[in-house]
CSV table of C-alpha atoms in Angstrom, one decimal:
chain,number,residue,atom,x,y,z
A,1212,UNK,CA,14.0,-9.9,-7.6
A,1213,UNK,CA,15.3,-9.7,-4.0
A,1214,UNK,CA,16.1,-13.0,-2.3
A,1215,UNK,CA,18.3,-13.4,0.7
A,1216,UNK,CA,20.0,-16.7,0.3
A,1217,UNK,CA,23.7,-16.2,0.6
A,1218,UNK,CA,23.3,-13.4,3.1
A,1219,UNK,CA,23.7,-14.7,6.6
A,1220,UNK,CA,21.3,-12.4,8.3
A,1221,UNK,CA,18.7,-13.0,5.5
A,1222,UNK,CA,19.0,-16.8,5.8
A,1223,UNK,CA,18.3,-16.6,9.6
A,1224,UNK,CA,15.5,-14.1,9.0
A,1225,UNK,CA,13.8,-16.1,6.3
A,1226,UNK,CA,14.0,-19.3,8.3
A,1227,UNK,CA,12.5,-17.7,11.4
A,1228,UNK,CA,9.9,-16.0,9.2
A,1229,UNK,CA,8.7,-19.3,8.0
A,1230,UNK,CA,7.6,-20.0,11.6
A,1231,UNK,CA,6.0,-16.6,11.8
A,1232,UNK,CA,4.0,-17.1,8.6
A,1233,UNK,CA,2.9,-20.5,9.7
A,1234,UNK,CA,1.6,-19.1,12.9
A,1235,UNK,CA,-0.1,-16.2,11.2
A,1236,UNK,CA,-1.6,-18.5,8.6
A,1237,UNK,CA,-3.4,-20.5,11.2
A,1238,UNK,CA,-7.2,-20.0,10.7
A,1239,UNK,CA,-8.3,-17.0,12.8
A,1240,UNK,CA,-10.5,-18.9,15.2
A,1241,UNK,CA,-8.0,-21.6,15.9
A,1242,UNK,CA,-5.1,-19.0,16.2
A,1243,UNK,CA,-7.1,-16.8,18.6
A,1244,UNK,CA,-8.0,-19.8,20.7
A,1245,UNK,CA,-4.4,-21.0,21.0
A,1246,UNK,CA,-3.2,-17.5,21.6
A,1247,UNK,CA,-5.8,-16.9,24.3
A,1248,UNK,CA,-5.1,-20.2,26.0
A,1249,UNK,CA,-1.4,-19.3,26.1
A,1250,UNK,CA,-2.1,-15.9,27.6
A,1251,UNK,CA,-4.4,-17.3,30.2
A,1252,UNK,CA,-2.0,-20.0,31.2
A,1253,UNK,CA,1.2,-18.0,31.3
A,1254,UNK,CA,2.3,-15.4,33.9
A,1255,UNK,CA,5.0,-13.1,32.4
A,1256,UNK,CA,7.9,-12.3,34.6
A,1257,UNK,CA,9.6,-8.8,34.5
A,1258,UNK,CA,12.5,-10.2,32.4
A,1259,UNK,CA,13.1,-9.7,28.8
A,1260,UNK,CA,13.3,-13.4,28.2
A,1261,UNK,CA,9.8,-13.8,29.6
A,1262,UNK,CA,8.2,-10.7,28.2
A,1263,UNK,CA,9.6,-11.3,24.7
A,1264,UNK,CA,8.0,-14.8,24.7
A,1265,UNK,CA,4.5,-13.3,24.6
A,1266,UNK,CA,2.8,-13.9,21.3
A,1267,UNK,CA,2.0,-10.8,19.3
A,1268,UNK,CA,-1.8,-10.5,19.2
A,1269,UNK,CA,-2.9,-11.3,15.7
A,1270,UNK,CA,-5.0,-8.2,15.1
A,1271,UNK,CA,-1.9,-6.0,14.7
A,1272,UNK,CA,-0.3,-8.0,11.9
A,1273,UNK,CA,-3.6,-8.2,10.1
A,1274,UNK,CA,-4.3,-4.4,10.4
A,1275,UNK,CA,-1.2,-3.3,8.5
A,1276,UNK,CA,-2.0,0.5,8.4
A,1277,UNK,CA,-2.6,3.0,11.2
A,1278,UNK,CA,-2.5,6.8,11.8
A,1279,UNK,CA,0.0,8.5,14.1
A,1280,UNK,CA,-1.1,11.9,15.6
A,1281,UNK,CA,1.4,14.4,17.0
A,1282,UNK,CA,-0.6,17.1,18.8
A,1283,UNK,CA,0.2,19.3,21.8
A,1284,UNK,CA,1.3,22.8,22.8
A,1285,UNK,CA,4.2,22.5,20.4
A,1286,UNK,CA,1.4,22.9,17.8
A,1287,UNK,CA,1.0,26.6,18.8
A,1288,UNK,CA,4.4,27.9,17.7
A,1289,UNK,CA,4.4,25.2,15.0
A,1290,UNK,CA,7.9,26.3,13.9
A,1291,UNK,CA,11.1,24.5,13.1
A,1292,UNK,CA,13.7,24.0,10.4
A,1293,UNK,CA,13.7,20.3,11.5
A,1294,UNK,CA,10.9,18.8,13.6
A,1295,UNK,CA,8.4,21.2,15.2
A,1296,UNK,CA,7.4,18.9,18.2
A,1297,UNK,CA,11.0,19.4,19.5
A,1298,UNK,CA,10.5,23.2,19.9
A,1299,UNK,CA,11.0,23.0,23.7
A,1300,UNK,CA,14.1,20.9,23.4
A,1301,UNK,CA,15.6,23.4,20.9
A,1302,UNK,CA,14.6,26.2,23.2
A,1303,UNK,CA,16.3,24.7,26.2
A,1304,UNK,CA,19.5,23.6,24.4
A,1305,UNK,CA,20.0,25.7,21.3
A,1306,UNK,CA,20.9,22.4,19.6
A,1307,UNK,CA,19.4,23.6,16.3
A,1308,UNK,CA,22.1,26.3,16.0
A,1309,UNK,CA,19.9,28.6,18.2
A,1310,UNK,CA,17.4,29.0,15.4
A,1311,UNK,CA,14.4,28.3,17.7
A,1312,UNK,CA,15.7,30.6,20.4
A,1313,UNK,CA,16.1,33.4,18.0
A,1314,UNK,CA,12.6,32.9,16.6
A,1315,UNK,CA,11.1,32.5,20.0
A,1316,UNK,CA,12.7,35.6,21.5
A,1317,UNK,CA,11.8,37.7,18.5
A,1318,UNK,CA,8.2,36.5,18.3
A,1319,UNK,CA,7.2,36.0,21.9
A,1320,UNK,CA,9.8,37.9,23.9
A,1321,UNK,CA,12.6,36.6,26.3
A,1322,UNK,CA,10.3,36.2,29.3
A,1323,UNK,CA,7.7,34.0,27.5
A,1324,UNK,CA,8.2,30.5,28.8
A,1325,UNK,CA,7.3,27.3,26.9
A,1326,UNK,CA,4.5,26.5,29.4
A,1327,UNK,CA,2.8,29.8,28.4
A,1328,UNK,CA,1.8,28.1,25.2
A,1329,UNK,CA,-0.7,26.1,27.2
A,1330,UNK,CA,-3.5,28.6,27.3
A,1331,UNK,CA,-3.0,29.3,23.6
A,1332,UNK,CA,-3.6,25.6,22.7
A,1333,UNK,CA,-7.4,25.9,22.5
A,1334,UNK,CA,-8.5,23.3,19.9
A,1335,UNK,CA,-11.5,25.5,19.3
A,1336,UNK,CA,-12.2,23.9,15.8
A,1337,UNK,CA,-11.5,20.3,16.8
A,1338,UNK,CA,-14.1,17.7,15.9
A,1339,UNK,CA,-12.9,14.3,17.0
A,1340,UNK,CA,-15.7,12.6,15.1
A,1341,UNK,CA,-14.5,14.2,11.9
A,1342,UNK,CA,-11.0,13.1,12.6
A,1343,UNK,CA,-12.2,9.5,13.1
A,1344,UNK,CA,-14.2,9.6,9.9
A,1345,UNK,CA,-11.1,10.8,8.0
A,1346,UNK,CA,-9.0,8.0,9.4
A,1347,UNK,CA,-11.6,5.4,8.6
A,1348,UNK,CA,-11.9,6.8,5.0
A,1349,UNK,CA,-8.1,6.6,4.8
A,1350,UNK,CA,-8.3,2.8,5.3
A,1351,UNK,CA,-6.6,2.9,8.6
A,1352,UNK,CA,-7.4,0.2,11.1
A,1353,UNK,CA,-6.0,1.9,14.2
A,1354,UNK,CA,-4.9,5.2,15.6
A,1355,UNK,CA,-1.9,6.1,17.7
A,1356,UNK,CA,-2.3,9.4,19.6
A,1357,UNK,CA,0.2,11.4,21.7
A,1358,UNK,CA,-1.0,11.1,25.3
A,1359,UNK,CA,2.2,13.0,26.3
A,1360,UNK,CA,5.1,14.1,24.2
A,1361,UNK,CA,8.6,14.8,25.6
A,1362,UNK,CA,7.7,18.3,26.6
A,1363,UNK,CA,5.6,16.8,29.4
A,1364,UNK,CA,2.2,18.3,28.4
A,1365,UNK,CA,-0.5,15.7,28.9
A,1366,UNK,CA,-3.6,15.5,26.6
A,1367,UNK,CA,-5.7,14.1,29.5
A,1368,UNK,CA,-6.0,15.0,33.2
A,1369,UNK,CA,-2.8,13.4,34.3
A,1370,UNK,CA,-2.5,12.8,38.1
A,1371,UNK,CA,1.2,13.9,37.8
A,1372,UNK,CA,0.6,17.2,35.9
A,1373,UNK,CA,-1.4,19.8,37.8
A,1374,UNK,CA,-2.5,22.5,35.4
A,1375,UNK,CA,-0.1,21.2,32.7
A,1376,UNK,CA,-2.7,19.2,30.9
A,1377,UNK,CA,-5.5,19.7,28.3
A,1378,UNK,CA,-8.3,19.4,30.9
A,1379,UNK,CA,-7.2,22.0,33.4
A,1380,UNK,CA,-5.5,24.3,30.8
A,1381,UNK,CA,-5.7,25.1,27.1
A,1382,UNK,CA,-8.8,23.5,25.5
A,1383,UNK,CA,-10.2,22.3,28.9
A,1384,UNK,CA,-11.1,19.0,27.2
A,1385,UNK,CA,-10.0,15.4,27.6
A,1386,UNK,CA,-8.4,15.0,24.2
A,1387,UNK,CA,-7.4,11.4,24.8
A,1388,UNK,CA,-10.8,10.4,26.0
A,1389,UNK,CA,-12.8,12.2,23.3
A,1390,UNK,CA,-10.7,10.8,20.5
A,1391,UNK,CA,-10.7,7.3,22.0
A,1392,UNK,CA,-14.5,7.3,21.9
A,1393,UNK,CA,-14.8,8.8,18.4
A,1394,UNK,CA,-12.2,6.3,17.0
A,1395,UNK,CA,-13.8,3.3,18.5
A,1396,UNK,CA,-17.2,4.4,17.3
A,1397,UNK,CA,-15.8,4.1,13.7
A,1398,UNK,CA,-14.6,0.6,14.4
A,1399,UNK,CA,-10.9,1.5,14.7
A,1400,UNK,CA,-8.6,0.5,17.5
A,1401,UNK,CA,-7.1,3.2,19.7
A,1402,UNK,CA,-3.4,3.3,20.7
A,1403,UNK,CA,-1.5,5.8,22.9
A,1404,UNK,CA,2.0,7.1,22.4
A,1405,UNK,CA,3.9,8.1,25.6
A,1406,UNK,CA,7.3,9.7,25.8
A,1407,UNK,CA,9.3,8.0,28.5
A,1408,UNK,CA,11.2,11.1,29.7
A,1409,UNK,CA,10.5,14.9,29.9
A,1410,UNK,CA,13.0,17.5,28.8
A,1411,UNK,CA,12.0,20.2,31.3
A,1412,UNK,CA,11.1,18.0,34.3
A,1413,UNK,CA,13.2,19.2,37.3
A,1414,UNK,CA,13.4,15.6,38.5
A,1415,UNK,CA,15.5,14.9,35.4
A,1416,UNK,CA,18.1,17.7,35.3
A,1417,UNK,CA,20.3,16.0,32.7
A,1418,UNK,CA,22.9,17.3,30.3
A,1419,UNK,CA,20.9,18.1,27.2
A,1420,UNK,CA,23.9,18.2,24.9
A,1421,UNK,CA,26.0,15.2,26.1
A,1422,UNK,CA,23.6,12.7,27.5
A,1423,UNK,CA,22.4,11.5,30.9
A,1424,UNK,CA,24.1,11.8,34.2
A,1425,UNK,CA,22.9,10.1,37.4
A,1426,UNK,CA,20.6,12.3,39.5
A,1427,UNK,CA,18.8,11.5,42.7
A,1428,UNK,CA,15.5,12.7,41.2
A,1429,UNK,CA,15.2,10.0,38.6
A,1430,UNK,CA,13.7,7.4,40.9
A,1431,UNK,CA,11.0,9.8,42.0
A,1432,UNK,CA,10.3,10.6,38.3
A,1433,UNK,CA,10.0,6.9,37.4
A,1434,UNK,CA,7.5,6.3,40.3
A,1435,UNK,CA,5.6,9.5,40.4
A,1436,UNK,CA,5.4,10.3,36.7
A,1437,UNK,CA,6.4,7.5,34.3
A,1438,UNK,CA,4.7,4.5,36.0
A,1439,UNK,CA,1.8,6.6,37.4
A,1440,UNK,CA,0.9,8.1,34.1
A,1441,UNK,CA,1.3,4.9,32.1
A,1442,UNK,CA,-1.0,3.0,34.5
A,1443,UNK,CA,-3.4,5.8,34.5
A,1444,UNK,CA,-3.9,6.0,30.7
A,1445,UNK,CA,-4.1,2.2,30.6
A,1446,UNK,CA,-6.8,2.0,33.3
A,1447,UNK,CA,-8.8,4.9,32.0
A,1448,UNK,CA,-8.7,4.4,28.2
A,1449,UNK,CA,-7.8,0.7,27.8
A,1450,UNK,CA,-5.6,1.3,24.7
A,1451,UNK,CA,-4.9,-1.4,22.1
A,1452,UNK,CA,-1.3,0.0,21.8
A,1453,UNK,CA,1.0,1.5,24.4
A,1454,UNK,CA,3.9,3.0,22.4
A,1455,UNK,CA,6.8,4.2,24.5
A,1456,UNK,CA,9.4,6.5,23.0
A,1457,UNK,CA,12.7,8.4,23.4
A,1458,UNK,CA,15.2,5.7,24.1
A,1459,UNK,CA,17.8,7.9,25.7
A,1460,UNK,CA,18.7,8.9,29.3
A,1461,UNK,CA,17.4,5.9,31.2
A,1462,UNK,CA,17.7,2.2,30.5
A,1463,UNK,CA,14.9,-0.3,31.0
A,1464,UNK,CA,16.1,-1.2,34.5
A,1465,UNK,CA,16.2,2.5,35.6
A,1466,UNK,CA,12.7,3.1,34.1
A,1467,UNK,CA,11.3,-0.1,35.5
A,1468,UNK,CA,9.9,-0.8,32.1
A,1469,UNK,CA,10.0,-4.5,32.5
A,1470,UNK,CA,7.9,-4.2,35.7
A,1471,UNK,CA,5.4,-2.1,33.8
A,1472,UNK,CA,5.1,-4.5,30.9
A,1473,UNK,CA,4.7,-7.4,33.2
A,1474,UNK,CA,1.8,-5.6,34.9
A,1475,UNK,CA,0.4,-4.7,31.5
A,1476,UNK,CA,0.5,-8.3,30.3
A,1477,UNK,CA,-0.6,-10.0,33.5
A,1478,UNK,CA,-3.0,-7.6,35.4
A,1479,UNK,CA,-4.1,-4.7,33.2
A,1480,UNK,CA,-7.6,-4.6,31.6
A,1481,UNK,CA,-6.0,-4.9,28.2
A,1482,UNK,CA,-3.6,-7.8,29.0
A,1483,UNK,CA,-4.8,-10.2,26.3
A,1484,UNK,CA,-5.0,-7.7,23.4
A,1485,UNK,CA,-2.5,-4.9,23.9
A,1486,UNK,CA,0.5,-4.3,21.7
A,1487,UNK,CA,3.7,-2.5,22.7
A,1488,UNK,CA,6.7,-1.2,20.7
A,1489,UNK,CA,10.5,-1.5,21.4
A,1490,UNK,CA,11.3,1.9,22.9
A,1491,UNK,CA,11.4,1.2,26.6
A,1492,UNK,CA,14.9,2.4,27.5
A,1493,UNK,CA,18.3,2.9,26.1
A,1494,UNK,CA,18.8,-0.9,25.8
A,1495,UNK,CA,15.6,-2.0,24.1
A,1496,UNK,CA,15.3,-0.6,20.6
A,1497,UNK,CA,15.3,-3.2,17.9
A,1498,UNK,CA,15.9,-5.8,20.6
A,1499,UNK,CA,13.0,-6.2,22.9
A,1500,UNK,CA,9.2,-5.5,23.1
A,1501,UNK,CA,6.3,-6.2,20.8
A,1502,UNK,CA,6.7,-4.7,17.3
A,1503,UNK,CA,10.1,-3.3,16.5
A,1504,UNK,CA,10.6,0.2,15.1
A,1505,UNK,CA,14.4,0.3,15.4
A,1506,UNK,CA,14.4,4.0,14.1
A,1507,UNK,CA,12.0,6.4,12.6
A,1508,UNK,CA,11.2,5.7,8.9
A,1509,UNK,CA,12.5,2.1,9.4
A,1510,UNK,CA,12.3,0.1,6.1
A,1511,UNK,CA,14.7,-2.8,6.2
A,1512,UNK,CA,14.2,-3.9,2.6
A,1513,UNK,CA,14.3,-7.6,3.6
A,1514,UNK,CA,12.4,-10.1,5.7
A,1515,UNK,CA,13.0,-9.7,9.4
A,1516,UNK,CA,12.6,-12.4,12.0
A,1517,UNK,CA,10.5,-10.1,14.2
A,1518,UNK,CA,7.3,-8.1,13.5
A,1519,UNK,CA,8.4,-4.5,12.6
A,1520,UNK,CA,6.7,-1.2,12.0
A,1521,UNK,CA,7.6,1.9,10.0
A,1522,UNK,CA,6.7,5.2,11.7
A,1523,UNK,CA,6.5,7.6,8.8
A,1524,UNK,CA,6.0,11.3,8.4
A,1525,UNK,CA,4.1,12.9,5.4
A,1526,UNK,CA,6.6,15.7,5.4
A,1527,UNK,CA,9.7,16.6,7.4
A,1528,UNK,CA,8.1,17.2,10.8
A,1529,UNK,CA,5.9,15.1,13.1
A,1530,UNK,CA,4.2,18.1,14.7
A,1531,UNK,CA,2.5,20.7,12.5
A,1532,UNK,CA,5.2,23.0,11.0
A,1533,UNK,CA,4.2,26.2,9.4
A,1534,UNK,CA,7.5,26.3,7.5
A,1535,UNK,CA,6.8,23.1,5.5
A,1536,UNK,CA,5.7,23.5,1.9
A,1537,UNK,CA,4.1,21.2,-0.6
A,1538,UNK,CA,7.6,20.2,-1.8
A,1539,UNK,CA,8.3,18.7,1.7
A,1540,UNK,CA,5.3,16.3,1.4
A,1541,UNK,CA,5.4,12.8,0.0
A,1542,UNK,CA,3.3,12.2,-3.1
A,1543,UNK,CA,0.4,9.7,-3.0
A,1544,UNK,CA,2.5,7.5,-5.2
A,1545,UNK,CA,5.2,7.6,-2.5
A,1546,UNK,CA,2.9,6.8,0.3
A,1547,UNK,CA,1.2,3.9,-1.5
A,1548,UNK,CA,4.6,2.4,-2.4
A,1549,UNK,CA,5.8,2.8,1.2
A,1550,UNK,CA,2.7,0.9,2.4
A,1551,UNK,CA,3.1,-1.8,-0.2
A,1552,UNK,CA,6.8,-2.2,0.4
A,1553,UNK,CA,6.3,-2.5,4.1
A,1554,UNK,CA,3.6,-5.1,3.9
A,1555,UNK,CA,5.6,-7.2,1.3
A,1556,UNK,CA,8.5,-7.3,3.7
A,1557,UNK,CA,6.4,-8.2,6.8
A,1558,UNK,CA,5.9,-4.7,8.3
A,1559,UNK,CA,3.2,-2.3,9.2
A,1560,UNK,CA,2.9,1.4,8.4
A,1561,UNK,CA,1.9,4.1,10.9
A,1562,UNK,CA,1.5,7.3,8.9
A,1563,UNK,CA,1.8,10.6,10.9
A,1564,UNK,CA,-0.4,13.7,10.8
A,1565,UNK,CA,0.3,16.9,12.7
A,1566,UNK,CA,-2.8,18.9,13.4
A,1567,UNK,CA,-2.9,22.6,14.0
A,1568,UNK,CA,-3.4,24.1,17.4
A,1569,UNK,CA,-7.0,24.9,16.7
A,1570,UNK,CA,-7.7,21.2,15.8
A,1571,UNK,CA,-7.6,21.0,12.0
A,1572,UNK,CA,-5.8,18.5,9.9
A,1573,UNK,CA,-4.8,20.7,7.0
A,1574,UNK,CA,-6.2,20.0,3.5
A,1575,UNK,CA,-3.0,18.6,2.0
A,1576,UNK,CA,-2.6,16.1,4.8
A,1577,UNK,CA,-6.3,15.2,4.5
A,1578,UNK,CA,-6.0,14.8,0.8
A,1579,UNK,CA,-3.0,12.4,1.2
A,1580,UNK,CA,-5.0,10.3,3.6
A,1581,UNK,CA,-8.0,10.1,1.3
A,1582,UNK,CA,-5.8,9.2,-1.7
A,1583,UNK,CA,-4.3,6.3,0.2
A,1584,UNK,CA,-7.8,5.3,1.3
A,1585,UNK,CA,-9.1,5.4,-2.2
A,1586,UNK,CA,-6.3,3.0,-3.3
A,1587,UNK,CA,-7.0,0.7,-0.4
A,1588,UNK,CA,-10.7,0.6,-1.2
A,1589,UNK,CA,-9.9,-1.2,-4.4
A,1590,UNK,CA,-6.7,-3.0,-3.4
A,1591,UNK,CA,-7.2,-3.7,0.2
A,1592,UNK,CA,-7.4,-7.4,-0.3
A,1593,UNK,CA,-3.7,-7.4,-1.2
A,1594,UNK,CA,-2.8,-5.6,2.0
A,1595,UNK,CA,-5.1,-6.4,5.0
A,1596,UNK,CA,-4.6,-9.9,6.5
A,1597,UNK,CA,-1.8,-10.8,4.1
A,1598,UNK,CA,1.6,-12.3,4.8
A,1599,UNK,CA,4.9,-11.8,2.9
A,1600,UNK,CA,5.6,-14.4,0.2
A,1601,UNK,CA,8.9,-16.1,1.2
A,1602,UNK,CA,10.0,-16.9,-2.3
A,1603,UNK,CA,10.1,-13.3,-3.5
A,1604,UNK,CA,9.0,-10.0,-2.1
A,1605,UNK,CA,9.8,-7.8,-5.0
A,1606,UNK,CA,11.0,-8.1,-8.7
A,1607,UNK,CA,11.5,-5.8,-11.7
A,1608,UNK,CA,9.8,-7.1,-14.8
A,1609,UNK,CA,11.1,-7.0,-18.4
A,1610,UNK,CA,8.7,-4.1,-18.9
A,1611,UNK,CA,10.6,-2.2,-16.2
A,1612,UNK,CA,7.7,-2.4,-13.8
A,1613,UNK,CA,8.4,-2.8,-10.1
A,1614,UNK,CA,6.2,-5.5,-8.6
A,1615,UNK,CA,5.7,-6.4,-4.9
A,1616,UNK,CA,4.2,-9.7,-3.7
A,1617,UNK,CA,1.9,-10.5,-0.8
A,1618,UNK,CA,0.0,-13.7,-0.1
A,1619,UNK,CA,-3.2,-14.6,1.7
A,1620,UNK,CA,-4.2,-17.8,3.4
A,1621,UNK,CA,-7.4,-19.3,2.0
A,1622,UNK,CA,-10.3,-20.2,4.3
A,1623,UNK,CA,-13.3,-22.5,4.2
A,1624,UNK,CA,-14.1,-24.2,0.9
A,1625,UNK,CA,-11.2,-22.6,-0.9
A,1626,UNK,CA,-8.5,-23.9,1.4
A,1627,UNK,CA,-7.6,-26.9,-0.9
A,1628,UNK,CA,-7.1,-24.6,-3.8
A,1629,UNK,CA,-3.9,-23.0,-2.4
A,1630,UNK,CA,-2.9,-19.6,-1.2
A,1631,UNK,CA,-3.7,-16.5,-3.3
A,1632,UNK,CA,-0.7,-14.5,-4.5
A,1633,UNK,CA,-1.0,-10.8,-5.1
A,1634,UNK,CA,1.3,-9.0,-7.5
A,1635,UNK,CA,1.1,-5.3,-7.0
A,1636,UNK,CA,2.4,-3.3,-10.0
A,1637,UNK,CA,3.8,0.1,-9.1
A,1638,UNK,CA,3.2,1.4,-12.6
A,1639,UNK,CA,1.2,0.5,-15.7
A,1640,UNK,CA,3.2,-0.8,-18.7
A,1641,UNK,CA,1.8,1.7,-21.2
A,1642,UNK,CA,4.0,0.4,-24.0
A,1643,UNK,CA,2.9,-3.2,-23.8
A,1644,UNK,CA,-0.4,-5.1,-23.5
A,1645,UNK,CA,1.1,-8.0,-21.5
A,1646,UNK,CA,3.3,-8.3,-18.4
A,1647,UNK,CA,5.4,-11.3,-17.5
A,1648,UNK,CA,5.8,-12.1,-13.8
A,1649,UNK,CA,8.9,-14.1,-13.4
A,1650,UNK,CA,8.7,-15.4,-9.8
A,1651,UNK,CA,5.2,-17.0,-9.4
A,1652,UNK,CA,4.7,-20.7,-9.9
A,1653,UNK,CA,2.3,-21.4,-12.7
A,1654,UNK,CA,-0.1,-24.3,-13.5
A,1655,UNK,CA,-2.4,-24.3,-16.6
A,1656,UNK,CA,-5.1,-25.9,-14.5
A,1657,UNK,CA,-4.8,-24.0,-11.3
A,1658,UNK,CA,-3.4,-20.5,-11.7
A,1659,UNK,CA,-6.1,-17.9,-12.6
A,1660,UNK,CA,-5.2,-14.2,-12.8
A,1661,UNK,CA,-7.7,-11.4,-11.8
A,1662,UNK,CA,-7.3,-7.6,-11.8
A,1663,UNK,CA,-8.7,-5.8,-8.8
A,1664,UNK,CA,-10.9,-3.0,-10.0
A,1665,UNK,CA,-13.4,-0.5,-8.8
A,1666,UNK,CA,-16.1,-2.7,-10.4
A,1667,UNK,CA,-14.9,-5.9,-8.7
A,1668,UNK,CA,-12.4,-8.5,-10.0
A,1669,UNK,CA,-11.8,-8.7,-13.7
A,1670,UNK,CA,-10.6,-12.1,-15.0
A,1671,UNK,CA,-7.5,-11.9,-17.2
A,1672,UNK,CA,-5.9,-14.3,-19.6
A,1673,UNK,CA,-2.6,-15.8,-18.4
A,1674,UNK,CA,-0.2,-18.3,-20.0
A,1675,UNK,CA,2.6,-20.1,-18.2
A,1676,UNK,CA,6.1,-19.5,-19.3
A,1677,UNK,CA,7.1,-22.8,-17.6
A,1678,UNK,CA,6.6,-24.2,-14.1
A,1679,UNK,CA,7.6,-20.7,-13.0
A,1680,UNK,CA,6.5,-17.5,-14.5
A,1681,UNK,CA,3.3,-16.3,-16.1
A,1682,UNK,CA,2.5,-13.8,-18.9
A,1683,UNK,CA,-0.7,-11.9,-18.4
A,1684,UNK,CA,-2.7,-10.0,-20.9
A,1685,UNK,CA,-3.7,-6.7,-19.4
A,1686,UNK,CA,-6.9,-4.7,-19.9
A,1687,UNK,CA,-6.7,-1.8,-22.4
A,1688,UNK,CA,-4.5,1.1,-21.3
A,1689,UNK,CA,-7.5,3.4,-21.4
A,1690,UNK,CA,-8.9,1.4,-18.4
A,1691,UNK,CA,-5.8,2.3,-16.4
A,1692,UNK,CA,-6.6,5.9,-16.9
A,1693,UNK,CA,-10.1,5.6,-15.5
A,1694,UNK,CA,-10.0,5.9,-11.7
A,1695,UNK,CA,-13.5,4.5,-11.5
A,1696,UNK,CA,-12.3,1.3,-12.9
A,1697,UNK,CA,-8.7,0.9,-11.8
A,1698,UNK,CA,-7.0,2.5,-8.8
A,1699,UNK,CA,-4.4,5.2,-9.3
A,1700,UNK,CA,-0.8,4.8,-8.1
A,1701,UNK,CA,-0.5,1.0,-8.2
A,1702,UNK,CA,-2.4,-1.9,-9.7
A,1703,UNK,CA,-3.1,-5.4,-8.2
A,1704,UNK,CA,-3.2,-8.7,-10.0
A,1705,UNK,CA,-4.5,-11.6,-7.9
A,1706,UNK,CA,-3.3,-15.1,-8.8
A,1707,UNK,CA,-5.9,-17.3,-7.4
A,1708,UNK,CA,-4.8,-20.6,-5.9
A,1709,UNK,CA,-1.2,-19.9,-7.0
A,1710,UNK,CA,0.7,-21.2,-4.0
A,1711,UNK,CA,0.3,-24.7,-2.5
A,1712,UNK,CA,1.9,-26.0,0.7
């Protein structure tokens, strides 16, 4: 069991998280009404103190799971020993021990410039409706799509990118617009990723190897590119998420990030509903903004006092990489446990896919998404709309089974019965027909265990080991081997009315 008493940061985090859970546990209609009232009454100033006081719109915490998409002209070479979407940066700097330069010159020739990949990025097999269906089947509630990565290529007709965008070059399609429409048609929210700087922009001639230096062009870049493009995608596509990135080179004052966020929260068409991240300059990561990402693959393993998000790859690279093999990919068991772990500790998961240049999500990536979706179809009640259990987030049972806990606030007629507690078992105890959960409170008159199955909830027999702890008789092991009855990868026991406040 992991508890945080005795650890200074954990004490503060848990105490602050109590307030977060209370706010999140407020009935949805009342919470949204209070939240909307606060938003309508308050004008946010371009200071971090003011901007950070904005309540996080409740939809994001309830959603838990989204899909990240890295797609652009870096998908044409699709080559790296590290991360393929950084192809241009490696080509400019040689910072991958010149591996990309050697590959590029041998494959395309020394006079082939990075921008020449534009016409080769055709997306000729792309079906945005099929993508949206896949993401829906994966159980995702929102999508985060690269409007522009750090190579500067825009996946819409940017007013700052003549002929260096997907409408005037390459596929000659508004990729952002088409995917936004398809995604919303499936009932998912649409978010847009935007890289704050551009490696090859002449207004930012910085030292690639040793960091930023002051240049006169940066003010023009901020006004003519950064602010212009961010406001353009916000006005055109009305995203539910605006996710900045690449917290190097310029701080939030130089980028005028605070001014943009104040406009986003006060004047934009998405001011009441939009979520942002924490990557708005060199001084903001894990300190300011909406949800905190801190670093890629962030999994703190404890309760945090602020909503956090894990940006996670399936393999090594974010963009499609032809060098990746099946051994580079996470297994479905890995991905389900990452999702469960994140939710148990108060985070969200945004899982990345990197499509090919012609617009396909390769079968192995699609299979992984569908495997997660099949698990969520049975176990989604233990994920969506839940909150962490403050008493324990994880324990190891005597049967050597790792268990994560989430809880859900009751509504309506069930409110008096107490919160439901979910125990998510990361393996099935094949050598025993019972499992003892050590952390949950137990009452012979009030605690009722159920197993979530493909055929609905199956009531189980449970006996209290005291005021704390419950021993549960499991279904036959053969049932765990039948995917039509129980999910694969992890198994959920719902303890109805287990927690009272």
